[in-house]
PDB file of C-alpha atoms and ligand atoms in Angstrom:
ATOM      1  CA  MET A 496     175.558  -7.994 -10.912  1.00 74.00           C
ATOM      2  CA  THR A 497     176.199  -7.592  -7.185  1.00 81.00           C
ATOM      3  CA  ARG A 498     178.504  -8.867  -4.493  1.00 90.00           C
ATOM      4  CA  LEU A 499     177.609 -12.003  -2.552  1.00 94.00           C
ATOM      5  CA  ASP A 500     177.959 -10.328   0.857  1.00 92.00           C
ATOM      6  CA  LYS A 501     175.769  -7.372  -0.164  1.00 85.00           C
ATOM      7  CA  PHE A 502     173.112  -9.730  -1.534  1.00 86.00           C
ATOM      8  CA  LEU A 503     173.039 -11.737   1.705  1.00 90.00           C
ATOM      9  CA  CYS A 504     172.816  -8.559   3.810  1.00 86.00           C
ATOM     10  CA  ASP A 505     169.916  -7.322   1.686  1.00 76.00           C
ATOM     11  CA  GLU A 506     168.210 -10.668   2.091  1.00 79.00           C
ATOM     12  CA  GLY A 507     168.366 -10.359   5.866  1.00 79.00           C
ATOM     13  CA  PHE A 508     171.254 -12.639   6.804  1.00 87.00           C
ATOM     14  CA  GLY A 509     172.857 -10.008   9.025  1.00 86.00           C
ATOM     15  CA  THR A 510     175.390  -7.224   8.954  1.00 89.00           C
ATOM     16  CA  ARG A 511     178.338  -7.257   6.535  1.00 90.00           C
ATOM     17  CA  LYS A 512     180.489  -8.677   9.348  1.00 93.00           C
ATOM     18  CA  GLU A 513     177.975 -11.417  10.189  1.00 93.00           C
ATOM     19  CA  VAL A 514     177.539 -12.315   6.540  1.00 93.00           C
ATOM     20  CA  LYS A 515     181.308 -12.548   6.047  1.00 95.00           C
ATOM     21  CA  ALA A 516     181.470 -14.930   9.021  1.00 95.00           C
ATOM     22  CA  LEU A 517     178.596 -16.959   7.549  1.00 94.00           C
ATOM     23  CA  ILE A 518     180.464 -17.301   4.251  1.00 95.00           C
ATOM     24  CA  LYS A 519     183.683 -18.227   6.097  1.00 95.00           C
ATOM     25  CA  SER A 520     181.819 -20.945   8.008  1.00 95.00           C
ATOM     26  CA  GLY A 521     181.177 -22.741   4.710  1.00 95.00           C
ATOM     27  CA  LYS A 522     177.382 -22.598   4.980  1.00 95.00           C
ATOM     28  CA  VAL A 523     176.948 -20.633   1.749  1.00 95.00           C
ATOM     29  CA  LYS A 524     177.066 -22.298  -1.670  1.00 95.00           C
ATOM     30  CA  VAL A 525     177.218 -20.510  -5.001  1.00 94.00           C
ATOM     31  CA  ASN A 526     176.255 -22.580  -8.031  1.00 94.00           C
ATOM     32  CA  GLY A 527     176.970 -25.770  -6.124  1.00 94.00           C
ATOM     33  CA  GLU A 528     180.398 -24.728  -4.797  1.00 94.00           C
ATOM     34  CA  THR A 529     181.097 -23.634  -1.236  1.00 96.00           C
ATOM     35  CA  ALA A 530     181.544 -19.868  -1.382  1.00 94.00           C
ATOM     36  CA  LYS A 531     184.980 -18.613  -0.374  1.00 93.00           C
ATOM     37  CA  SER A 532     184.893 -14.905  -1.095  1.00 94.00           C
ATOM     38  CA  PRO A 533     182.373 -12.339   0.167  1.00 95.00           C
ATOM     39  CA  GLU A 534     183.244 -10.286  -2.915  1.00 94.00           C
ATOM     40  CA  ALA A 535     182.167 -12.989  -5.376  1.00 92.00           C
ATOM     41  CA  LYS A 536     180.063 -11.476  -8.151  1.00 91.00           C
ATOM     42  CA  ILE A 537     176.582 -12.877  -8.545  1.00 89.00           C
ATOM     43  CA  ASP A 538     173.686 -12.180 -10.899  1.00 82.00           C
ATOM     44  CA  ASP A 539     170.024 -13.191 -11.346  1.00 75.00           C
ATOM     45  CA  ASP A 540     170.968 -16.666 -12.608  1.00 82.00           C
ATOM     46  CA  THR A 541     173.304 -17.492  -9.729  1.00 89.00           C
ATOM     47  CA  VAL A 542     171.921 -20.177  -7.414  1.00 91.00           C
ATOM     48  CA  ILE A 543     172.739 -19.401  -3.788  1.00 93.00           C
ATOM     49  CA  LEU A 544     172.128 -21.789  -0.924  1.00 93.00           C
ATOM     50  CA  VAL A 545     172.455 -20.939   2.770  1.00 94.00           C
ATOM     51  CA  ASN A 546     172.362 -23.921   5.104  1.00 93.00           C
ATOM     52  CA  GLY A 547     171.110 -25.952   2.143  1.00 92.00           C
ATOM     53  CA  ALA A 548     168.085 -23.731   1.385  1.00 90.00           C
ATOM     54  CA  GLU A 549     167.907 -21.604  -1.750  1.00 89.00           C
ATOM     55  CA  VAL A 550     167.824 -17.839  -1.216  1.00 87.00           C
ATOM     56  CA  LYS A 551     165.703 -16.029  -3.770  1.00 76.00           C
ATOM     57  CA  ALA A 552     166.335 -12.333  -4.336  1.00 66.00           C
ATOM     58  CA  GLN A 553     164.000  -9.887  -2.614  1.00 61.00           C
ATOM     59  CA  SER A 554     161.437 -12.581  -1.917  1.00 68.00           C
ATOM     60  CA  SER A 555     158.942 -12.144   0.860  1.00 86.00           C
ATOM     61  CA  ILE A 556     159.011 -14.993   3.302  1.00 90.00           C
ATOM     62  CA  TYR A 557     155.959 -16.485   5.005  1.00 95.00           C
ATOM     63  CA  ILE A 558     156.423 -19.016   7.763  1.00 97.00           C
ATOM     64  CA  ILE A 559     153.809 -20.782   9.833  1.00 98.00           C
ATOM     65  CA  MET A 560     154.707 -22.002  13.309  1.00 98.00           C
ATOM     66  CA  ASN A 561     152.779 -24.020  15.820  1.00 98.00           C
ATOM     67  CA  LYS A 562     154.087 -22.049  18.761  1.00 98.00           C
ATOM     68  CA  PRO A 563     154.833 -24.137  21.841  1.00 98.00           C
ATOM     69  CA  LYS A 564     154.522 -22.940  25.435  1.00 98.00           C
ATOM     70  CA  GLY A 565     157.544 -21.326  27.061  1.00 98.00           C
ATOM     71  CA  VAL A 566     158.857 -19.335  24.099  1.00 98.00           C
ATOM     72  CA  VAL A 567     158.257 -15.638  23.580  1.00 98.00           C
ATOM     73  CA  CYS A 568     157.302 -13.586  20.526  1.00 98.00           C
ATOM     74  CA  ALA A 569     160.198 -11.147  20.807  1.00 96.00           C
ATOM     75  CA  SER A 570     163.359 -10.690  18.821  1.00 93.00           C
ATOM     76  CA  ARG A 571     165.478 -11.112  21.951  1.00 93.00           C
ATOM     77  CA  ASP A 572     164.834 -12.175  25.530  1.00 95.00           C
ATOM     78  CA  LYS A 573     167.167 -12.553  28.482  1.00 95.00           C
ATOM     79  CA  LEU A 574     165.210 -15.339  30.195  1.00 96.00           C
ATOM     80  CA  HIS A 575     163.364 -17.299  27.566  1.00 97.00           C
ATOM     81  CA  LYS A 576     163.885 -18.736  24.141  1.00 97.00           C
ATOM     82  CA  THR A 577     162.226 -16.761  21.387  1.00 98.00           C
ATOM     83  CA  VAL A 578     160.194 -18.119  18.483  1.00 98.00           C
ATOM     84  CA  PHE A 579     163.137 -17.148  16.246  1.00 97.00           C
ATOM     85  CA  ASP A 580     165.560 -19.270  18.307  1.00 97.00           C
ATOM     86  CA  ILE A 581     163.492 -22.376  17.607  1.00 97.00           C
ATOM     87  CA  LEU A 582     163.097 -21.875  13.838  1.00 97.00           C
ATOM     88  CA  PRO A 583     164.771 -24.588  11.764  1.00 95.00           C
ATOM     89  CA  GLU A 584     168.316 -23.472  10.826  1.00 91.00           C
ATOM     90  CA  GLU A 585     167.549 -23.445   7.106  1.00 87.00           C
ATOM     91  CA  ILE A 586     164.793 -20.844   7.466  1.00 90.00           C
ATOM     92  CA  LYS A 587     166.400 -18.587  10.087  1.00 90.00           C
ATOM     93  CA  ARG A 588     167.068 -15.039   8.842  1.00 85.00           C
ATOM     94  CA  LYS A 589     167.593 -11.697  10.509  1.00 84.00           C
ATOM     95  CA  ASP A 590     164.740  -9.709   8.970  1.00 87.00           C
ATOM     96  CA  LEU A 591     161.825 -11.779  10.265  1.00 94.00           C
ATOM     97  CA  PHE A 592     159.135 -10.676  12.684  1.00 96.00           C
ATOM     98  CA  THR A 593     155.929 -12.153  14.010  1.00 97.00           C
ATOM     99  CA  VAL A 594     152.533 -11.004  12.777  1.00 96.00           C
ATOM    100  CA  GLY A 595     151.151 -10.000  16.174  1.00 95.00           C
ATOM    101  CA  ARG A 596     152.070 -11.837  19.334  1.00 96.00           C
ATOM    102  CA  LEU A 597     150.995 -14.799  21.386  1.00 98.00           C
ATOM    103  CA  ASP A 598     151.622 -14.919  25.138  1.00 98.00           C
ATOM    104  CA  ILE A 599     154.407 -17.121  26.466  1.00 98.00           C
ATOM    105  CA  ASP A 600     151.890 -19.769  27.585  1.00 98.00           C
ATOM    106  CA  THR A 601     149.714 -19.624  24.446  1.00 98.00           C
ATOM    107  CA  THR A 602     150.239 -22.233  21.743  1.00 98.00           C
ATOM    108  CA  GLY A 603     149.196 -22.481  18.113  1.00 98.00           C
ATOM    109  CA  LEU A 604     149.216 -20.625  14.853  1.00 98.00           C
ATOM    110  CA  LEU A 605     151.815 -17.910  14.477  1.00 98.00           C
ATOM    111  CA  VAL A 606     152.785 -16.296  11.184  1.00 98.00           C
ATOM    112  CA  ILE A 607     156.377 -15.126  10.838  1.00 98.00           C
ATOM    113  CA  THR A 608     157.361 -12.985   7.865  1.00 96.00           C
ATOM    114  CA  ASN A 609     159.510 -10.168   6.513  1.00 92.00           C
ATOM    115  CA  ASP A 610     156.520  -8.639   4.677  1.00 92.00           C
ATOM    116  CA  GLY A 611     155.759  -5.509   6.691  1.00 91.00           C
ATOM    117  CA  GLU A 612     152.957  -4.385   4.441  1.00 90.00           C
ATOM    118  CA  LEU A 613     150.967  -7.622   4.748  1.00 92.00           C
ATOM    119  CA  SER A 614     151.599  -7.773   8.478  1.00 94.00           C
ATOM    120  CA  HIS A 615     150.264  -4.251   8.844  1.00 92.00           C
ATOM    121  CA  ARG A 616     147.107  -5.113   6.880  1.00 91.00           C
ATOM    122  CA  LEU A 617     146.510  -8.321   8.851  1.00 91.00           C
ATOM    123  CA  LEU A 618     146.782  -6.480  12.152  1.00 91.00           C
ATOM    124  CA  SER A 619     144.963  -3.326  11.190  1.00 88.00           C
ATOM    125  CA  PRO A 620     141.625  -2.918  13.015  1.00 81.00           C
ATOM    126  CA  LYS A 621     140.234  -1.677   9.683  1.00 84.00           C
ATOM    127  CA  HIS A 622     140.556  -5.098   8.086  1.00 85.00           C
ATOM    128  CA  HIS A 623     138.973  -7.210  10.855  1.00 85.00           C
ATOM    129  CA  ALA A 624     141.061 -10.322  10.176  1.00 92.00           C
ATOM    130  CA  GLU A 625     139.513 -13.008  12.363  1.00 95.00           C
ATOM    131  CA  LYS A 626     141.563 -14.851  14.945  1.00 96.00           C
ATOM    132  CA  GLU A 627     140.086 -18.034  16.326  1.00 98.00           C
ATOM    133  CA  TYR A 628     141.145 -19.517  19.649  1.00 98.00           C
ATOM    134  CA  TYR A 629     140.435 -22.709  21.536  1.00 98.00           C
ATOM    135  CA  ALA A 630     140.378 -22.025  25.261  1.00 98.00           C
ATOM    136  CA  GLU A 631     140.133 -24.152  28.369  1.00 98.00           C
ATOM    137  CA  GLY A 632     139.454 -22.598  31.737  1.00 98.00           C
ATOM    138  CA  LYS A 633     138.244 -22.934  35.288  1.00 98.00           C
ATOM    139  CA  GLY A 634     135.302 -21.151  36.850  1.00 98.00           C
ATOM    140  CA  ARG A 635     131.588 -20.574  36.516  1.00 98.00           C
ATOM    141  CA  LEU A 636     130.868 -19.159  33.076  1.00 98.00           C
ATOM    142  CA  ASN A 637     128.300 -16.373  33.014  1.00 98.00           C
ATOM    143  CA  PRO A 638     125.339 -17.953  31.146  1.00 97.00           C
ATOM    144  CA  ASN A 639     124.937 -14.746  29.073  1.00 97.00           C
ATOM    145  CA  SER A 640     128.555 -14.749  27.879  1.00 98.00           C
ATOM    146  CA  LYS A 641     127.669 -15.399  24.244  1.00 98.00           C
ATOM    147  CA  GLU A 642     125.418 -12.332  24.092  1.00 98.00           C
ATOM    148  CA  ILE A 643     127.842 -10.220  26.156  1.00 97.00           C
ATOM    149  CA  PHE A 644     130.675 -10.980  23.724  1.00 98.00           C
ATOM    150  CA  GLU A 645     128.413 -10.473  20.707  1.00 98.00           C
ATOM    151  CA  GLU A 646     127.403  -7.018  21.929  1.00 97.00           C
ATOM    152  CA  GLY A 647     131.029  -5.985  22.438  1.00 96.00           C
ATOM    153  CA  LEU A 648     132.462  -6.287  25.907  1.00 96.00           C
ATOM    154  CA  PRO A 649     133.038  -2.947  27.713  1.00 94.00           C
ATOM    155  CA  TRP A 650     136.814  -2.371  27.646  1.00 93.00           C
ATOM    156  CA  GLY A 651     138.442   0.619  29.282  1.00 90.00           C
ATOM    157  CA  GLU A 652     136.746   3.722  27.954  1.00 91.00           C
ATOM    158  CA  GLY A 653     135.160   1.931  25.024  1.00 93.00           C
ATOM    159  CA  ARG A 654     134.024  -1.486  23.854  1.00 95.00           C
ATOM    160  CA  LEU A 655     135.542  -4.455  22.115  1.00 96.00           C
ATOM    161  CA  LYS A 656     134.337  -5.383  18.651  1.00 96.00           C
ATOM    162  CA  PRO A 657     131.730  -8.169  18.627  1.00 97.00           C
ATOM    163  CA  ALA A 658     133.232 -11.605  19.248  1.00 98.00           C
ATOM    164  CA  LYS A 659     131.786 -15.075  18.679  1.00 98.00           C
ATOM    165  CA  LEU A 660     131.778 -17.559  21.544  1.00 98.00           C
ATOM    166  CA  GLU A 661     131.019 -21.230  21.111  1.00 98.00           C
ATOM    167  CA  VAL A 662     130.872 -23.224  24.300  1.00 98.00           C
ATOM    168  CA  ILE A 663     132.051 -26.767  23.674  1.00 98.00           C
ATOM    169  CA  SER A 664     131.585 -28.010  27.227  1.00 98.00           C
ATOM    170  CA  ASP A 665     130.740 -26.423  30.554  1.00 98.00           C
ATOM    171  CA  ASN A 666     130.164 -28.393  33.779  1.00 97.00           C
ATOM    172  CA  GLY A 667     129.952 -25.351  36.048  1.00 95.00           C
ATOM    173  CA  GLU A 668     133.623 -25.640  37.042  1.00 97.00           C
ATOM    174  CA  GLU A 669     135.510 -26.269  33.835  1.00 98.00           C
ATOM    175  CA  VAL A 670     134.887 -24.752  30.437  1.00 98.00           C
ATOM    176  CA  LYS A 671     136.081 -25.569  26.922  1.00 98.00           C
ATOM    177  CA  ALA A 672     135.220 -23.041  24.253  1.00 98.00           C
ATOM    178  CA  GLY A 673     136.043 -21.531  20.891  1.00 98.00           C
ATOM    179  CA  LEU A 674     136.298 -17.765  20.565  1.00 98.00           C
ATOM    180  CA  ILE A 675     136.606 -15.674  17.397  1.00 98.00           C
ATOM    181  CA  ILE A 676     137.882 -12.107  17.772  1.00 97.00           C
ATOM    182  CA  THR A 677     138.920  -9.487  15.223  1.00 95.00           C
ATOM    183  CA  GLU A 678     141.281  -7.445  17.372  1.00 94.00           C
ATOM    184  CA  GLY A 679     144.482  -8.247  19.190  1.00 92.00           C
ATOM    185  CA  LYS A 680     144.543  -6.333  22.433  1.00 94.00           C
ATOM    186  CA  PHE A 681     146.928  -7.208  25.236  1.00 94.00           C
ATOM    187  CA  HIS A 682     145.889 -10.579  26.793  1.00 97.00           C
ATOM    188  CA  GLN A 683     142.519 -10.028  25.116  1.00 97.00           C
ATOM    189  CA  VAL A 684     141.138 -13.561  25.195  1.00 98.00           C
ATOM    190  CA  LYS A 685     142.227 -14.253  28.770  1.00 98.00           C
ATOM    191  CA  ARG A 686     140.797 -10.942  29.957  1.00 98.00           C
ATOM    192  CA  MET A 687     137.523 -11.488  28.090  1.00 98.00           C
ATOM    193  CA  PHE A 688     136.999 -14.852  29.749  1.00 98.00           C
ATOM    194  CA  TYR A 689     137.993 -13.426  33.112  1.00 98.00           C
ATOM    195  CA  THR A 690     135.202 -10.845  32.922  1.00 97.00           C
ATOM    196  CA  VAL A 691     132.667 -13.645  32.396  1.00 98.00           C
ATOM    197  CA  GLY A 692     133.934 -15.746  35.308  1.00 98.00           C
ATOM    198  CA  VAL A 693     136.546 -18.027  33.777  1.00 98.00           C
ATOM    199  CA  GLU A 694     140.268 -18.173  34.330  1.00 98.00           C
ATOM    200  CA  VAL A 695     141.931 -19.443  31.159  1.00 98.00           C
ATOM    201  CA  THR A 696     144.256 -22.367  31.835  1.00 98.00           C
ATOM    202  CA  GLY A 697     145.049 -23.259  28.233  1.00 98.00           C
ATOM    203  CA  LEU A 698     144.898 -21.189  25.073  1.00 98.00           C
ATOM    204  CA  LYS A 699     145.628 -22.149  21.495  1.00 98.00           C
ATOM    205  CA  ARG A 700     145.200 -20.107  18.314  1.00 98.00           C
ATOM    206  CA  VAL A 701     143.727 -22.319  15.613  1.00 98.00           C
ATOM    207  CA  ARG A 702     143.054 -19.828  12.798  1.00 97.00           C
ATOM    208  CA  PHE A 703     144.301 -16.477  11.545  1.00 96.00           C
ATOM    209  CA  GLY A 704     142.141 -14.968   8.765  1.00 94.00           C
ATOM    210  CA  GLY A 705     141.462 -17.880   6.421  1.00 95.00           C
ATOM    211  CA  LEU A 706     144.575 -19.758   7.466  1.00 97.00           C
ATOM    212  CA  CYS A 707     143.990 -22.725   9.781  1.00 98.00           C
ATOM    213  CA  LEU A 708     146.607 -24.420  11.935  1.00 98.00           C
ATOM    214  CA  PRO A 709     147.587 -27.503   9.897  1.00 98.00           C
ATOM    215  CA  PRO A 710     146.811 -30.647  11.935  1.00 97.00           C
ATOM    216  CA  ASP A 711     150.165 -32.218  11.004  1.00 97.00           C
ATOM    217  CA  LEU A 712     152.240 -29.248  12.253  1.00 98.00           C
ATOM    218  CA  LYS A 713     153.347 -30.275  15.741  1.00 98.00           C
ATOM    219  CA  GLU A 714     153.992 -27.832  18.565  1.00 98.00           C
ATOM    220  CA  GLY A 715     157.420 -26.288  18.067  1.00 98.00           C
ATOM    221  CA  GLU A 716     157.470 -26.995  14.334  1.00 98.00           C
ATOM    222  CA  ALA A 717     157.610 -24.324  11.635  1.00 98.00           C
ATOM    223  CA  ARG A 718     157.714 -24.390   7.849  1.00 97.00           C
ATOM    224  CA  TYR A 719     157.213 -22.103   4.849  1.00 95.00           C
ATOM    225  CA  LEU A 720     153.615 -21.571   3.798  1.00 96.00           C
ATOM    226  CA  THR A 721     152.675 -23.397   0.620  1.00 95.00           C
ATOM    227  CA  SER A 722     151.714 -21.082  -2.253  1.00 89.00           C
ATOM    228  CA  ASP A 723     148.023 -21.955  -1.691  1.00 94.00           C
ATOM    229  CA  GLU A 724     148.323 -21.067   2.000  1.00 96.00           C
ATOM    230  CA  GLU A 725     150.090 -17.840   1.057  1.00 93.00           C
ATOM    231  CA  LYS A 726     147.132 -16.893  -1.154  1.00 93.00           C
ATOM    232  CA  ILE A 727     144.696 -17.715   1.666  1.00 95.00           C
ATOM    233  CA  LEU A 728     146.676 -15.582   4.108  1.00 93.00           C
ATOM    234  CA  LYS A 729     146.598 -12.656   1.709  1.00 90.00           C
ATOM    235  CA  THR A 730     142.816 -12.771   1.179  1.00 86.00           C
ATOM    236  CA  PHE A 731     140.840 -11.907   4.232  1.00 75.00           C
TER     237      PHE A 731
HETATM  238  N1  LIG B1447     144.706 -13.402  23.875  1.00 50.33           N
HETATM  239  C1  LIG B1447     145.425 -13.705  24.974  1.00 50.33           C
HETATM  240  O1  LIG B1447     144.976 -13.485  26.088  1.00 50.33           O
HETATM  241  N2  LIG B1447     146.628 -14.259  24.808  1.00 50.33           N
HETATM  242  C2  LIG B1447     147.158 -14.550  23.585  1.00 50.33           C
HETATM  243  O2  LIG B1447     148.266 -15.069  23.516  1.00 50.33           O
HETATM  244  C3  LIG B1447     146.392 -14.229  22.457  1.00 50.33           C
HETATM  245  C4  LIG B1447     145.176 -13.654  22.614  1.00 50.33           C
END
């Protein structure tokens, strides 16, 4: 048995004050009735909806977004919308974060979760989760780029881990290519291409670990992972 406002705070819907305001706004339903009191007692069998979506106790949340251009992977930004601002109302919560980041002008697969442990594992250099990108760029691509990337590009004091390049088209001025990396250094893909002669003009992440960007998820859209996708995300 717990109080409704405490439960909603624990589930990431904000501070006590914010949760009280949420309840007052009529967006919370308890067993089919609009909740009136933050002190209402609830238990494991109570069905709670916020903005029409059921809230399950202590559940980890996994969201996939096809990130559009122009939004940032930050919890707050003075100039730009964030990926959290554009989440559908029914899946917005306060405890979410992105698993890694994509640049403001990069599109594609972004995982958003409240599962810190999984996020840590997915990003840890120890686990080598692959990230696959589709890149378009301008410039003359060094003909040895594939081997250079495979060997591990010199990077600061050290070297990058081996990366796989697949050139899709290259006419000497414009390049389209796929690139698989296992790290996530700052502007890594753009900087890698730059060192082999190409300025990236478009970048899209199409895979993270075993999870591919679903073809029907349009730019700007986000939804919960299906349970099969959740399993795929967790095995890498
Ligand atoms: N590499 C980049 O340069 N940008 C991204 O957004 C992701 C990987």
